[in-house]
């Protein structure tokens, strides 16, 4: 029979019993106990096994004996702990017990690791033996499934003592007894594990904690921004108040010096009388036009007359007279009055006063965070024009709340926009309402479309914005919603409607249930504004007519004959920013006797017409809204910063 040197070669039961009988003989056991080098012992075991008809190498015999000793130890430990439940782990337990019971007490570590007189083998090889032998003894698979681990223990070394010419092998002292003087090693702590705790639950907890942390951060940031806004507004109001005091001091001083100086032979001049007389009764010049002072500055710079009649009309001091510009506006811009460049300049001077100064102390979002409600699959340009115009005018952040299909397209137009694809989601109102505390103004309608679901969402957003006292500009498809349900915005003093002629006609007929009289647009504008609860109304046309129900203002800043799509979106976006500035300034008491929404509307109309004029001068008939947007910066500087 050819010898097989493979360690994992299977042993039959007869072979194993024969091997144990040979290994258990007295001379073999004595040789194993007295020598650390035992290769010659297993060569003798292999030779005797071959004489019995079983060809095995010494290494195979040693490995098999070592494996049987390990199985015996496992069975013995199981027998002690569980009352014989593990007695069958070792198939040859009785034979091994008979052999090893005659030997000294066995050290478990000696049997498991070192083999105490049966060679030096590595744990990896022992594990492989266990697996191979277990595979050969199929009725007892427990041999390969049970594994015990013991702490490392030193290997005992036999000591040879020479007495004269005789060498005696002495059994070494147990190293564990030597090490007994040292404190025992602390047991190894079991490794903590989460049992039956799904990863989905961990991820859910992590996401909840992240969302809570983000919400807390936004809440604290919003409180900080509000405090900063209040501080800035107070500082701005204080600066303007000081400027007004200085202006009054200089004007009083100039008036006193002019009254003390000797009179000059100049033609007598009489200031215009402030009264409620209709403009048709005013005197006319040689050209037939009404005579008006060039501006309020010219009016206030006229010398004070000593005429009692004039003094009766201009009662009070010169300083008091100069703070009452609203009476002059009422005189200039009553129903049926003509518009002049000087009149536009008077209101533009008020628009200049609401523009916040640019200082190094400001932070992002302080000058305006505007939200645009609109943008669907068919209309992606309108919300972009409105949002980018708000940024170009001077707002710091523009948010676009649109449908999911339009979001990617709108975002691709400009990286400056913050796009939220939530307008058509099931909980769109809640998702938009979450952003309302951070917005200073709202523009509803550009690219909104007329789907019932989108209009219903827009209605809810308007209602909740009114509850937060946010200025609202409604344009385009938002006006279609107002035509169907006027009560949504009726009476809200911070609301502004910007219809063109067709949209205005629908609104007028929906309220008055009669055809529009196209011969008197001024009166129609004032009537519709009054019917809406003195809501600010802007009728776009050859001259933009602005009314809050009490009077009509006409913006006649020169534009052009070019009417391309998107100009109304530029107007609504810029008006959203100016409305925030105007109401903030009004809260500080810096606009007296003038509706802040009217000031914002007049400023936005003037800016849009100026952009149209400048773009037309550059591009002529090919002018587009994109060309007008490029002119916002120069036009704003020319109108409000020069």
GROMACS .gro file of N, CA and C in nm, residues 86-176:
model
  273
   86UNK      N    1  -2.201   1.588   2.609
   86UNK     CA    2  -2.099   1.595   2.504
   86UNK      C    3  -2.009   1.470   2.506
   87UNK      N    4  -2.057   1.360   2.569
   87UNK     CA    5  -1.973   1.242   2.580
   87UNK      C    6  -1.943   1.181   2.444
   88UNK      N    7  -2.034   1.200   2.350
   88UNK     CA    8  -2.016   1.138   2.219
   88UNK      C    9  -1.936   1.224   2.122
   89UNK      N   10  -1.882   1.335   2.168
   89UNK     CA   11  -1.799   1.417   2.078
   89UNK      C   12  -1.677   1.339   2.033
   90UNK      N   13  -1.618   1.263   2.126
   90UNK     CA   14  -1.500   1.181   2.093
   90UNK      C   15  -1.544   1.034   2.078
   91UNK      N   16  -1.526   0.982   1.960
   91UNK     CA   17  -1.571   0.845   1.930
   91UNK      C   18  -1.490   0.741   2.008
   92UNK      N   19  -1.363   0.775   2.032
   92UNK     CA   20  -1.274   0.681   2.099
   92UNK      C   21  -1.245   0.728   2.241
   93UNK      N   22  -1.348   0.784   2.304
   93UNK     CA   23  -1.331   0.842   2.437
   93UNK      C   24  -1.286   0.737   2.540
   94UNK      N   25  -1.343   0.618   2.536
   94UNK     CA   26  -1.311   0.516   2.636
   94UNK      C   27  -1.166   0.472   2.625
   95UNK      N   28  -1.118   0.451   2.501
   95UNK     CA   29  -0.978   0.409   2.481
   95UNK      C   30  -0.884   0.517   2.530
   96UNK      N   31  -0.914   0.646   2.492
   96UNK     CA   32  -0.829   0.757   2.533
   96UNK      C   33  -0.830   0.771   2.684
   97UNK      N   34  -0.947   0.750   2.746
   97UNK     CA   35  -0.957   0.762   2.891
   97UNK      C   36  -0.871   0.655   2.960
   98UNK      N   37  -0.870   0.535   2.902
   98UNK     CA   38  -0.789   0.430   2.960
   98UNK      C   39  -0.640   0.459   2.950
   99UNK      N   40  -0.600   0.519   2.843
   99UNK     CA   41  -0.457   0.548   2.824
   99UNK      C   42  -0.415   0.666   2.909
  100UNK      N   43  -0.489   0.776   2.900
  100UNK     CA   44  -0.447   0.900   2.963
  100UNK      C   45  -0.475   0.904   3.112
  101UNK      N   46  -0.563   0.814   3.162
  101UNK     CA   47  -0.591   0.814   3.306
  101UNK      C   48  -0.472   0.764   3.387
  102UNK      N   49  -0.382   0.688   3.324
  102UNK     CA   50  -0.264   0.638   3.393
  102UNK      C   51  -0.153   0.742   3.398
  103UNK      N   52  -0.168   0.849   3.319
  103UNK     CA   53  -0.065   0.954   3.317
  103UNK      C   54  -0.097   1.059   3.423
  104UNK      N   55  -0.002   1.149   3.444
  104UNK     CA   56  -0.024   1.259   3.539
  104UNK      C   57  -0.135   1.349   3.488
  105UNK      N   58  -0.187   1.437   3.580
  105UNK     CA   59  -0.297   1.528   3.541
  105UNK      C   60  -0.258   1.609   3.420
  106UNK      N   61  -0.345   1.612   3.323
  106UNK     CA   62  -0.315   1.678   3.195
  106UNK      C   63  -0.347   1.827   3.204
  107UNK      N   64  -0.260   1.904   3.148
  107UNK     CA   65  -0.284   2.049   3.133
  107UNK      C   66  -0.364   2.072   3.006
  108UNK      N   67  -0.481   2.139   3.012
  108UNK     CA   68  -0.561   2.159   2.889
  108UNK      C   69  -0.483   2.230   2.781
  109UNK      N   70  -0.403   2.327   2.820
  109UNK     CA   71  -0.325   2.400   2.718
  109UNK      C   72  -0.221   2.308   2.656
  110UNK      N   73  -0.174   2.212   2.738
  110UNK     CA   74  -0.074   2.116   2.687
  110UNK      C   75  -0.134   2.033   2.577
  111UNK      N   76  -0.261   1.991   2.596
  111UNK     CA   77  -0.326   1.907   2.495
  111UNK      C   78  -0.366   1.986   2.372
  112UNK      N   79  -0.412   2.114   2.394
  112UNK     CA   80  -0.469   2.189   2.282
  112UNK      C   81  -0.363   2.251   2.194
  113UNK      N   82  -0.258   2.303   2.252
  113UNK     CA   83  -0.164   2.383   2.173
  113UNK      C   84  -0.029   2.315   2.155
  114UNK      N   85   0.037   2.285   2.268
  114UNK     CA   86   0.176   2.239   2.256
  114UNK      C   87   0.185   2.091   2.224
  115UNK      N   88   0.088   2.013   2.271
  115UNK     CA   89   0.092   1.870   2.245
  115UNK      C   90   0.180   1.795   2.342
  116UNK      N   91   0.251   1.859   2.434
  116UNK     CA   92   0.330   1.801   2.544
  116UNK      C   93   0.399   1.673   2.506
  117UNK      N   94   0.490   1.683   2.423
  117UNK     CA   95   0.568   1.566   2.388
  117UNK      C   96   0.527   1.505   2.258
  118UNK      N   97   0.443   1.574   2.178
  118UNK     CA   98   0.414   1.519   2.046
  118UNK      C   99   0.434   1.623   1.940
  119UNK      N  100   0.541   1.701   1.950
  119UNK     CA  101   0.583   1.790   1.841
  119UNK      C  102   0.531   1.929   1.856
  120UNK      N  103   0.580   2.019   1.772
  120UNK     CA  104   0.540   2.160   1.768
  120UNK      C  105   0.466   2.183   1.639
  121UNK      N  106   0.336   2.218   1.650
  121UNK     CA  107   0.254   2.242   1.532
  121UNK      C  108   0.182   2.374   1.546
  122UNK      N  109   0.146   2.438   1.437
  122UNK     CA  110   0.077   2.566   1.438
  122UNK      C  111  -0.073   2.544   1.445
  123UNK      N  112  -0.144   2.645   1.501
  123UNK     CA  113  -0.289   2.633   1.518
  123UNK      C  114  -0.360   2.619   1.385
  124UNK      N  115  -0.312   2.689   1.282
  124UNK     CA  116  -0.377   2.679   1.152
  124UNK      C  117  -0.378   2.538   1.100
  125UNK      N  118  -0.269   2.463   1.122
  125UNK     CA  119  -0.261   2.326   1.077
  125UNK      C  120  -0.354   2.237   1.158
  126UNK      N  121  -0.362   2.267   1.289
  126UNK     CA  122  -0.450   2.186   1.372
  126UNK      C  123  -0.594   2.202   1.329
  127UNK      N  124  -0.633   2.326   1.299
  127UNK     CA  125  -0.771   2.348   1.254
  127UNK      C  126  -0.799   2.275   1.125
  128UNK      N  127  -0.696   2.272   1.038
  128UNK     CA  128  -0.715   2.202   0.912
  128UNK      C  129  -0.732   2.053   0.935
  129UNK      N  130  -0.656   2.000   1.034
  129UNK     CA  131  -0.668   1.858   1.065
  129UNK      C  132  -0.807   1.826   1.112
  130UNK      N  133  -0.857   1.911   1.202
  130UNK     CA  134  -0.989   1.888   1.256
  130UNK      C  135  -1.094   1.884   1.149
  131UNK      N  136  -1.081   1.975   1.054
  131UNK     CA  137  -1.179   1.979   0.946
  131UNK      C  138  -1.170   1.854   0.860
  132UNK      N  139  -1.047   1.814   0.825
  132UNK     CA  140  -1.030   1.699   0.736
  132UNK      C  141  -1.079   1.572   0.802
  133UNK      N  142  -1.043   1.554   0.932
  133UNK     CA  143  -1.083   1.432   0.998
  133UNK      C  144  -1.232   1.429   1.022
  134UNK      N  145  -1.288   1.546   1.053
  134UNK     CA  146  -1.433   1.551   1.073
  134UNK      C  147  -1.506   1.514   0.947
  135UNK      N  148  -1.450   1.551   0.833
  135UNK     CA  149  -1.514   1.516   0.707
  135UNK      C  150  -1.511   1.367   0.684
  136UNK      N  151  -1.404   1.302   0.735
  136UNK     CA  152  -1.395   1.157   0.715
  136UNK      C  153  -1.487   1.081   0.808
  137UNK      N  154  -1.518   1.134   0.925
  137UNK     CA  155  -1.604   1.066   1.021
  137UNK      C  156  -1.740   1.133   1.021
  138UNK      N  157  -1.816   1.108   0.915
  138UNK     CA  158  -1.943   1.175   0.893
  138UNK      C  159  -2.042   1.159   1.005
  139UNK      N  160  -2.051   1.047   1.076
  139UNK     CA  161  -2.153   1.035   1.183
  139UNK      C  162  -2.129   1.129   1.298
  140UNK      N  163  -2.011   1.193   1.306
  140UNK     CA  164  -1.979   1.279   1.420
  140UNK      C  165  -1.931   1.415   1.372
  141UNK      N  166  -2.018   1.497   1.316
  141UNK     CA  167  -1.975   1.628   1.265
  141UNK      C  168  -1.939   1.724   1.374
  142UNK      N  169  -1.977   1.694   1.500
  142UNK     CA  170  -1.948   1.789   1.608
  142UNK      C  171  -1.800   1.810   1.627
  143UNK      N  172  -1.717   1.718   1.573
  143UNK     CA  173  -1.573   1.733   1.591
  143UNK      C  174  -1.522   1.860   1.526
  144UNK      N  175  -1.583   1.905   1.420
  144UNK     CA  176  -1.535   2.023   1.347
  144UNK      C  177  -1.615   2.147   1.379
  145UNK      N  178  -1.727   2.137   1.454
  145UNK     CA  179  -1.810   2.253   1.478
  145UNK      C  180  -1.781   2.319   1.612
  146UNK      N  181  -1.718   2.246   1.705
  146UNK     CA  182  -1.692   2.301   1.839
  146UNK      C  183  -1.548   2.347   1.845
  147UNK      N  184  -1.528   2.468   1.898
  147UNK     CA  185  -1.393   2.523   1.907
  147UNK      C  186  -1.380   2.599   2.037
  148UNK      N  187  -1.279   2.567   2.115
  148UNK     CA  188  -1.253   2.636   2.240
  148UNK      C  189  -1.124   2.714   2.230
  149UNK      N  190  -1.119   2.827   2.298
  149UNK     CA  191  -0.999   2.910   2.299
  149UNK      C  192  -0.953   2.923   2.443
  150UNK      N  193  -0.824   2.906   2.465
  150UNK     CA  194  -0.766   2.916   2.598
  150UNK      C  195  -0.655   3.019   2.596
  151UNK      N  196  -0.631   3.084   2.707
  151UNK     CA  197  -0.521   3.181   2.710
  151UNK      C  198  -0.388   3.110   2.692
  152UNK      N  199  -0.292   3.185   2.639
  152UNK     CA  200  -0.160   3.128   2.611
  152UNK      C  201  -0.093   3.083   2.740
  153UNK      N  202  -0.024   2.970   2.734
  153UNK     CA  203   0.048   2.917   2.850
  153UNK      C  204   0.188   2.876   2.807
  154UNK      N  205   0.290   2.897   2.889
  154UNK     CA  206   0.427   2.860   2.850
  154UNK      C  207   0.441   2.709   2.834
  155UNK      N  208   0.532   2.666   2.745
  155UNK     CA  209   0.557   2.524   2.716
  155UNK      C  210   0.660   2.471   2.816
  156UNK      N  211   0.628   2.366   2.887
  156UNK     CA  212   0.727   2.311   2.981
  156UNK      C  213   0.846   2.250   2.910
  157UNK      N  214   0.966   2.268   2.961
  157UNK     CA  215   1.090   2.220   2.899
  157UNK      C  216   1.153   2.116   2.994
  158UNK      N  217   1.178   1.999   2.940
  158UNK     CA  218   1.243   1.898   3.026
  158UNK      C  219   1.385   1.937   3.061
  159UNK      N  220   1.431   1.898   3.181
  159UNK     CA  221   1.565   1.934   3.231
  159UNK      C  222   1.647   1.806   3.247
  160UNK      N  223   1.765   1.807   3.190
  160UNK     CA  224   1.855   1.692   3.204
  160UNK      C  225   1.956   1.720   3.314
  161UNK      N  226   1.968   1.625   3.410
  161UNK     CA  227   2.063   1.639   3.522
  161UNK      C  228   2.170   1.530   3.506
  162UNK      N  229   2.294   1.569   3.502
  162UNK     CA  230   2.407   1.475   3.483
  162UNK      C  231   2.470   1.444   3.618
  163UNK      N  232   2.469   1.316   3.657
  163UNK     CA  233   2.532   1.272   3.783
  163UNK      C  234   2.644   1.175   3.745
  164UNK      N  235   2.763   1.226   3.755
  164UNK     CA  236   2.876   1.144   3.710
  164UNK      C  237   2.869   1.125   3.561
  165UNK      N  238   2.867   0.997   3.518
  165UNK     CA  239   2.857   0.968   3.375
  165UNK      C  240   2.714   0.937   3.333
  166UNK      N  241   2.620   0.947   3.426
  166UNK     CA  242   2.481   0.911   3.397
  166UNK      C  243   2.398   1.037   3.377
  167UNK      N  244   2.317   1.040   3.270
  167UNK     CA  245   2.228   1.154   3.239
  167UNK      C  246   2.086   1.116   3.273
  168UNK      N  247   2.026   1.191   3.364
  168UNK     CA  248   1.890   1.162   3.411
  168UNK      C  249   1.797   1.274   3.363
  169UNK      N  250   1.683   1.234   3.304
  169UNK     CA  251   1.583   1.333   3.258
  169UNK      C  252   1.486   1.357   3.370
  170UNK      N  253   1.479   1.481   3.415
  170UNK     CA  254   1.386   1.518   3.522
  170UNK      C  255   1.266   1.588   3.465
  171UNK      N  256   1.150   1.554   3.517
  171UNK     CA  257   1.028   1.620   3.468
  171UNK      C  258   1.025   1.764   3.516
  172UNK      N  259   1.005   1.855   3.429
  172UNK     CA  260   1.012   1.997   3.467
  172UNK      C  261   0.895   2.034   3.557
  173UNK      N  262   0.921   2.136   3.632
  173UNK     CA  263   0.814   2.190   3.717
  173UNK      C  264   0.711   2.261   3.631
  174UNK      N  265   0.587   2.245   3.666
  174UNK     CA  266   0.480   2.309   3.588
  174UNK      C  267   0.499   2.461   3.590
  175UNK      N  268   0.506   2.518   3.469
  175UNK     CA  269   0.531   2.662   3.458
  175UNK      C  270   0.416   2.743   3.515
  176UNK      N  271   0.296   2.684   3.516
  176UNK     CA  272   0.184   2.757   3.573
  176UNK      C  273   0.200   2.776   3.722
   0.00000   0.00000   0.00000
